[in-house]
């Protein structure tokens, strides 16, 4: 990772912004490389080239850094899906499944954070950091829900939220399952019948989304 | 927790079995009380009333203890669902959703382990422990899949596996989301509109299962 700290303590506003951005960029790069679970605050500080205490001037904990990246990842995913679907009228469940599964798989940090947020990150931050995260996440999820409900009119915005919620839950688990440890990957290679519960991420998320939307349309509420 | 160690080191086979059972019982009780994530090997040893090294004669790591409890939890859930559905002919998707969601919610340790297994437990055990877990889990999942596919003949055994896989993934995430930290629960109580992404576990799992089975039946493969 490129890292050239040109000041020891950021005092001027532009230096503060620069350092803030550098911390987030380092945290993101490390998480994409080895998974959120394996990155410590010390790792992030080392990658930025500063002491841990310098990080703590900007974020309370490593969890707050990743929650802030998680909120941004939701917003950015929302914009990407809008960019593809905004002009579509009377789209099919299959089209929505195509776009949602592909754009999600293109965002490995978001996929990893879907599990990490409720499991660990939301447990080690202040209420104000939690609140910011929830507000931004819900805004993105509701915007995606409205879009799905508009593109497939039989779904509607209210049940569009069910689609996004179910997809986020399913994809969160499947991301962890479909990215096994080296030992487990070796076991699956040696005994492929044991890998039945470990499908490839994109086709499994695609099929899930298609089946779930189809089921919503066919279920009387 | 009741705990009366009557021997310092278990040497006779019946004592070994007794200690093995005591370790698992303590690990289970602690996990149900405070969540798998918050239980260390030291906590388990303290609850059994022995030193950590005594535990390591039976299990490689705390993760192996919980994987073995996870395998048993899958098998036991499978038996419970069979007990309710074995005699049913031409059952409805709704009946299957009723039984699966209720029996799952009655097993909080299983729900917690659904997330913990791929995320952490499968990463800190030997290949042989991993293999035992996967074999037992798949046996239970395939038996449940066959049952679902038989009770709802339009689903069939192959797609019964899709039901169990999707349910396990969805419920794993939802269990964590629907059991927030104290801080987050307080935030939800103060600002209920922020809790939109945090539904109650049983009705959400029930509806999910019903929608997914309905979607499978309506989707052409």
XYZ file of C-alpha atoms in Angstrom:
442
model
C 0.000 0.000 0.000
C 1.231 3.507 -0.920
C 1.696 5.589 2.195
C 3.697 8.764 2.621
C 2.975 10.504 5.905
C 4.329 13.998 5.392
C 3.327 15.267 8.838
C 3.421 13.699 12.305
C 0.298 15.295 13.663
C -2.342 16.734 11.401
C -3.209 20.219 12.643
C -4.431 22.075 9.577
C -7.949 21.199 8.348
C -6.734 19.906 4.985
C -4.180 17.709 6.729
C -6.880 16.393 9.052
C -9.086 15.489 6.102
C -6.078 13.901 4.391
C -5.324 11.765 7.434
C -8.973 10.821 7.922
C -9.115 9.668 4.308
C -5.806 7.811 4.639
C -7.082 5.879 7.680
C -10.234 4.816 5.885
C -8.356 3.913 2.708
C -5.905 1.760 4.676
C -8.703 0.033 6.624
C -10.558 -0.674 3.410
C -7.513 -2.062 1.564
C -6.555 -4.331 4.476
C -10.125 -5.645 4.830
C -10.453 -6.402 1.123
C -7.119 -8.232 1.256
C -7.680 -10.404 4.329
C -11.250 -9.942 5.636
C -12.524 -7.481 8.253
C -12.146 -10.037 11.064
C -8.365 -10.169 10.589
C -7.588 -6.442 10.673
C -6.639 -4.778 13.973
C -6.325 -1.094 14.802
C -2.553 -1.668 14.969
C -2.553 -3.026 11.404
C -4.376 0.071 10.191
C -2.000 2.399 12.064
C 1.025 0.568 10.614
C -0.381 0.837 7.085
C -0.986 4.589 7.504
C 2.460 4.971 9.067
C 1.314 6.462 12.392
C 0.919 5.339 15.992
C -2.419 3.890 17.131
C -3.063 6.972 19.267
C -3.092 9.104 16.092
C -5.956 6.980 14.748
C -7.915 7.460 17.953
C -8.081 11.223 17.299
C -10.362 10.412 14.359
C -12.226 7.229 15.361
C -13.172 5.757 18.748
C -12.364 2.165 17.741
C -11.529 0.002 14.719
C -15.226 -0.929 14.752
C -16.201 2.696 14.171
C -13.886 2.877 11.155
C -15.534 -0.189 9.640
C -19.065 0.954 10.461
C -18.354 4.215 8.654
C -17.014 2.248 5.678
C -20.118 0.020 5.877
C -22.481 3.004 5.715
C -20.626 4.361 2.688
C -20.627 0.937 1.036
C -24.431 0.733 1.334
C -24.857 4.236 -0.128
C -22.477 3.532 -2.962
C -24.188 0.209 -3.772
C -27.522 2.030 -3.818
C -26.179 4.556 -6.338
C -24.739 1.800 -8.524
C -28.041 -0.102 -8.661
C -29.942 3.107 -9.410
C -27.532 3.860 -12.241
C -28.468 0.542 -13.859
C -32.190 0.372 -13.139
C -33.475 3.930 -12.871
C -34.766 4.133 -16.431
C -36.354 0.667 -16.471
C -40.141 0.384 -16.699
C -41.887 -2.951 -16.156
C -38.701 -4.877 -15.498
C -38.686 -8.605 -14.767
C -37.733 -10.254 -11.460
C -34.865 -11.811 -13.416
C -33.446 -8.435 -14.420
C -33.562 -7.227 -10.818
C -31.893 -10.464 -9.661
C -29.185 -10.024 -12.335
C -28.340 -6.481 -11.277
C -28.561 -6.983 -7.498
C -26.460 -10.172 -7.420
C -23.784 -8.848 -9.771
C -23.407 -5.443 -8.134
C -23.292 -7.039 -4.683
C -20.572 -9.507 -5.693
C -18.556 -6.606 -7.132
C -18.415 -5.157 -3.578
C -16.584 -7.704 -1.399
C -16.116 -5.239 1.477
C -19.872 -4.625 1.640
C -20.513 -8.388 1.572
C -18.095 -8.969 4.443
C -19.508 -6.040 6.451
C -23.067 -7.354 6.116
C -22.127 -10.059 8.632
C -19.534 -8.162 10.627
C -21.817 -5.209 11.428
C -24.456 -6.948 13.593
C -22.051 -9.575 14.887
C -19.192 -7.426 16.151
C -19.004 -3.850 14.833
C -22.293 -2.599 16.278
C -21.165 -3.830 19.700
C -18.075 -1.670 20.129
C -19.067 1.868 19.223
C -20.842 4.819 20.833
C -24.568 5.356 20.399
C -23.932 8.333 18.160
C -21.755 6.257 15.799
C -24.414 3.503 15.827
C -27.098 6.027 15.001
C -25.188 7.517 12.053
C -24.623 4.035 10.664
C -28.283 2.996 11.014
C -29.588 6.219 9.467
C -27.329 5.926 6.419
C -27.945 2.164 6.013
C -31.738 2.568 6.204
C -31.685 5.453 3.751
C -29.837 3.296 1.228
C -31.994 0.214 1.904
C -35.223 2.192 1.533
C -34.013 3.792 -1.669
C -33.155 0.331 -3.063
C -36.526 -0.996 -1.884
C -38.383 1.812 -3.611
C -36.417 1.156 -6.807
C -37.083 -2.613 -6.792
C -40.769 -1.966 -6.087
C -40.952 0.494 -8.983
C -39.043 -1.633 -11.515
C -41.210 -4.675 -10.718
C -44.621 -3.087 -10.049
C -46.153 -6.360 -8.720
C -43.687 -6.105 -5.833
C -44.270 -2.483 -4.788
C -42.119 -0.396 -2.419
C -43.266 -2.014 0.861
C -42.353 -5.518 -0.274
C -39.293 -4.105 -2.026
C -37.941 -3.659 1.495
C -38.516 -7.387 2.121
C -36.423 -8.152 -0.967
C -33.505 -5.997 0.198
C -33.707 -7.318 3.786
C -33.854 -10.972 2.757
C -31.074 -10.496 0.201
C -28.817 -8.747 2.743
C -29.359 -11.549 5.295
C -28.887 -14.359 2.796
C -25.846 -12.804 1.094
C -24.207 -11.991 4.449
C -24.179 -15.659 5.471
C -23.407 -17.007 2.028
C -20.405 -14.712 1.650
C -18.796 -16.268 4.732
C -19.798 -19.816 3.714
C -18.555 -19.413 0.132
C -15.185 -18.027 1.280
C -13.911 -20.911 3.418
C -10.572 -21.069 5.211
C -7.631 -22.655 3.365
C -8.041 -25.862 5.375
C -11.723 -26.136 4.521
C -11.114 -25.308 0.859
C -8.557 -28.133 0.763
C -11.068 -30.507 2.352
C -13.707 -29.537 -0.218
C -11.201 -30.127 -3.031
C -10.390 -33.595 -1.642
C -14.020 -34.547 -0.975
C -16.272 -32.512 -3.263
C -19.447 -34.123 -1.865
C -18.788 -32.243 1.396
C -19.024 -28.926 -0.491
C -22.727 -29.331 -1.231
C -23.578 -26.592 1.270
C -20.984 -24.230 -0.238
C -22.239 -22.963 -3.615
C -20.620 -20.246 -5.726
C -21.669 -16.820 -4.507
C -22.996 -15.101 -7.645
C -25.223 -17.855 -9.087
C -26.550 -18.711 -5.614
C -27.413 -15.076 -4.818
C -28.946 -14.656 -8.259
C -31.166 -17.709 -7.912
C -32.098 -16.774 -4.357
C -33.182 -13.272 -5.383
C -35.198 -14.560 -8.330
C -36.978 -17.209 -6.228
C -37.685 -14.781 -3.393
C -39.168 -12.074 -5.662
C -41.224 -14.703 -7.476
C -42.466 -15.999 -4.124
C -43.393 -12.514 -2.904
C -45.461 -11.913 -6.012
C -47.190 -15.309 -5.646
C -47.838 -15.022 -1.882
C -51.063 -13.457 -0.736
C -50.413 -11.091 2.144
C -24.294 -23.875 37.017
C -24.062 -27.112 39.011
C -20.513 -28.399 39.021
C -18.931 -30.897 41.368
C -15.595 -32.148 40.124
C -14.964 -35.275 42.181
C -11.637 -36.128 40.539
C -8.704 -33.976 39.431
C -7.745 -35.980 36.406
C -10.140 -38.374 34.748
C -8.361 -41.707 34.209
C -11.110 -44.311 34.194
C -13.252 -44.468 31.003
C -16.490 -43.566 32.830
C -14.766 -40.559 34.397
C -13.476 -39.493 30.993
C -16.953 -39.667 29.531
C -18.293 -37.760 32.527
C -15.734 -34.997 32.077
C -16.291 -34.846 28.310
C -20.018 -34.432 28.934
C -19.410 -31.831 31.666
C -17.253 -29.741 29.316
C -19.886 -29.762 26.606
C -22.698 -29.025 29.063
C -20.803 -26.055 30.493
C -19.947 -24.690 27.026
C -23.582 -25.019 25.984
C -24.983 -23.330 29.105
C -22.537 -20.411 28.849
C -23.283 -19.910 25.144
C -27.046 -19.924 25.671
C -26.605 -17.387 28.474
C -24.313 -14.886 26.765
C -23.755 -15.912 23.110
C -20.975 -18.074 21.647
C -18.829 -15.035 20.827
C -18.483 -14.129 24.515
C -17.365 -17.512 25.874
C -13.643 -18.284 26.211
C -11.927 -21.600 26.944
C -11.080 -20.170 30.363
C -14.784 -19.513 31.060
C -15.622 -23.114 30.198
C -12.793 -24.460 32.371
C -13.916 -22.285 35.290
C -17.506 -23.496 34.938
C -16.375 -27.146 34.911
C -14.047 -26.430 37.828
C -10.805 -27.515 36.149
C -7.737 -25.877 34.610
C -7.722 -25.056 30.896
C -5.123 -27.765 30.285
C -7.648 -30.386 31.461
C -10.043 -29.259 28.729
C -7.316 -29.583 26.099
C -7.107 -33.334 26.792
C -10.574 -33.592 25.252
C -10.774 -30.814 22.676
C -8.113 -29.002 20.610
C -9.715 -25.575 21.005
C -12.901 -23.871 22.202
C -13.903 -23.788 18.536
C -13.827 -27.598 18.403
C -16.150 -27.781 21.411
C -18.635 -25.492 19.703
C -18.369 -27.239 16.346
C -19.190 -30.515 18.056
C -22.178 -28.856 19.759
C -23.169 -27.408 16.385
C -23.153 -30.823 14.715
C -25.315 -32.245 17.504
C -27.669 -29.270 17.318
C -28.255 -29.877 13.595
C -28.941 -33.594 14.201
C -31.269 -32.883 17.076
C -33.174 -30.245 15.061
C -33.529 -32.742 12.241
C -35.053 -35.312 14.610
C -37.456 -32.738 16.068
C -38.727 -31.687 12.626
C -39.116 -35.338 11.595
C -41.103 -36.000 14.756
C -43.615 -33.337 13.706
C -43.791 -33.897 9.952
C -42.982 -37.559 9.293
C -46.607 -38.657 9.047
C -47.780 -35.715 6.925
C -48.892 -36.343 3.344
C -49.505 -33.456 0.945
C -48.636 -30.766 3.474
C -48.773 -27.070 2.624
C -45.822 -24.685 2.375
C -47.405 -22.884 5.327
C -47.281 -25.975 7.540
C -43.602 -26.505 6.701
C -42.882 -22.830 7.408
C -44.726 -23.120 10.750
C -42.721 -26.121 11.913
C -39.311 -25.014 10.610
C -39.512 -21.476 12.029
C -40.862 -22.552 15.415
C -38.432 -25.438 15.953
C -35.504 -23.254 14.879
C -36.439 -20.461 17.293
C -36.691 -23.033 20.093
C -32.963 -23.743 19.553
C -31.064 -20.512 20.276
C -27.686 -22.254 20.402
C -28.205 -23.658 16.902
C -29.273 -20.208 15.652
C -26.149 -18.601 17.096
C -23.882 -21.366 15.754
C -25.279 -20.984 12.226
C -23.302 -17.722 11.988
C -20.407 -18.595 14.261
C -19.468 -21.788 12.401
C -18.397 -20.345 9.026
C -17.243 -17.052 10.505
C -14.915 -18.235 13.251
C -15.309 -21.850 14.411
C -14.369 -23.530 11.129
C -11.158 -21.494 11.092
C -9.592 -22.777 14.291
C -9.855 -26.558 14.219
C -8.055 -29.503 12.639
C -9.143 -30.936 9.305
C -10.472 -34.044 11.034
C -12.715 -31.982 13.341
C -13.870 -29.949 10.326
C -14.653 -33.125 8.430
C -16.716 -34.642 11.281
C -18.708 -31.428 11.542
C -19.394 -31.195 7.815
C -20.408 -34.854 7.561
C -22.883 -34.602 10.434
C -24.265 -31.218 9.300
C -24.810 -32.440 5.717
C -26.476 -35.632 6.924
C -28.954 -33.581 8.959
C -29.496 -31.010 6.179
C -30.095 -33.710 3.568
C -32.508 -35.529 5.834
C -34.441 -32.280 6.398
C -34.349 -31.552 2.643
C -35.758 -34.982 1.844
C -38.508 -34.476 4.425
C -39.502 -31.012 3.123
C -39.488 -32.345 -0.437
C -41.722 -35.260 0.585
C -44.187 -33.240 2.676
C -44.602 -30.677 -0.135
C -44.349 -32.853 -3.251
C -44.172 -29.836 -5.639
C -40.824 -29.005 -4.014
C -39.134 -32.419 -4.190
C -35.942 -33.496 -2.392
C -33.449 -31.635 -4.627
C -35.147 -28.284 -4.091
C -35.808 -29.243 -0.474
C -32.066 -28.738 -0.034
C -32.444 -25.184 -1.409
C -35.094 -24.529 1.255
C -32.868 -25.705 4.097
C -29.807 -23.867 2.740
C -31.653 -20.580 2.227
C -33.357 -20.864 5.619
C -30.053 -21.566 7.398
C -28.384 -18.557 5.721
C -31.297 -16.193 6.327
C -31.888 -17.283 9.933
C -28.167 -17.096 10.754
C -28.025 -13.403 9.866
C -31.433 -12.549 11.256
C -30.605 -14.129 14.612
C -27.695 -11.709 15.058
C -29.682 -8.719 13.742
C -32.716 -9.470 15.936
C -30.578 -9.817 19.069
C -28.930 -6.388 19.206
C -26.539 -5.148 21.884
C -28.002 -3.279 24.869
C -26.904 0.056 23.382
C -28.572 -0.682 20.067
C -31.742 -1.978 21.741
C -31.926 1.295 23.694
C -31.501 3.273 20.466
C -34.298 1.277 18.815
C -36.548 1.929 21.823
C -35.840 5.676 21.616
C -36.205 5.889 17.826
C -38.418 3.015 16.643
C -38.163 4.078 12.987
C -34.482 3.000 13.093
C -35.564 -0.562 13.947
C -37.168 -1.173 10.562
C -34.367 -3.550 9.588
C -34.699 -5.490 12.867
C -37.899 -7.567 12.772
C -38.920 -10.190 15.356
C -37.216 -13.486 14.650
C -40.087 -16.005 14.509
C -42.575 -14.116 12.292
C -39.765 -12.984 9.968
C -38.368 -16.525 9.590
C -41.875 -17.891 9.110
C -42.722 -15.427 6.359
C -39.335 -15.887 4.714
C -39.743 -19.670 4.583
C -43.270 -19.430 3.206
C -42.274 -16.912 0.507
C -39.184 -18.898 -0.483
C -41.033 -22.240 -0.817
C -43.819 -20.515 -2.755
C -41.202 -18.960 -5.032
C -39.442 -22.287 -5.615
C -42.723 -23.881 -6.665
C -43.525 -20.967 -9.004
C -40.027 -20.723 -10.549
C -39.274 -22.759 -13.653
C -35.862 -24.361 -13.335
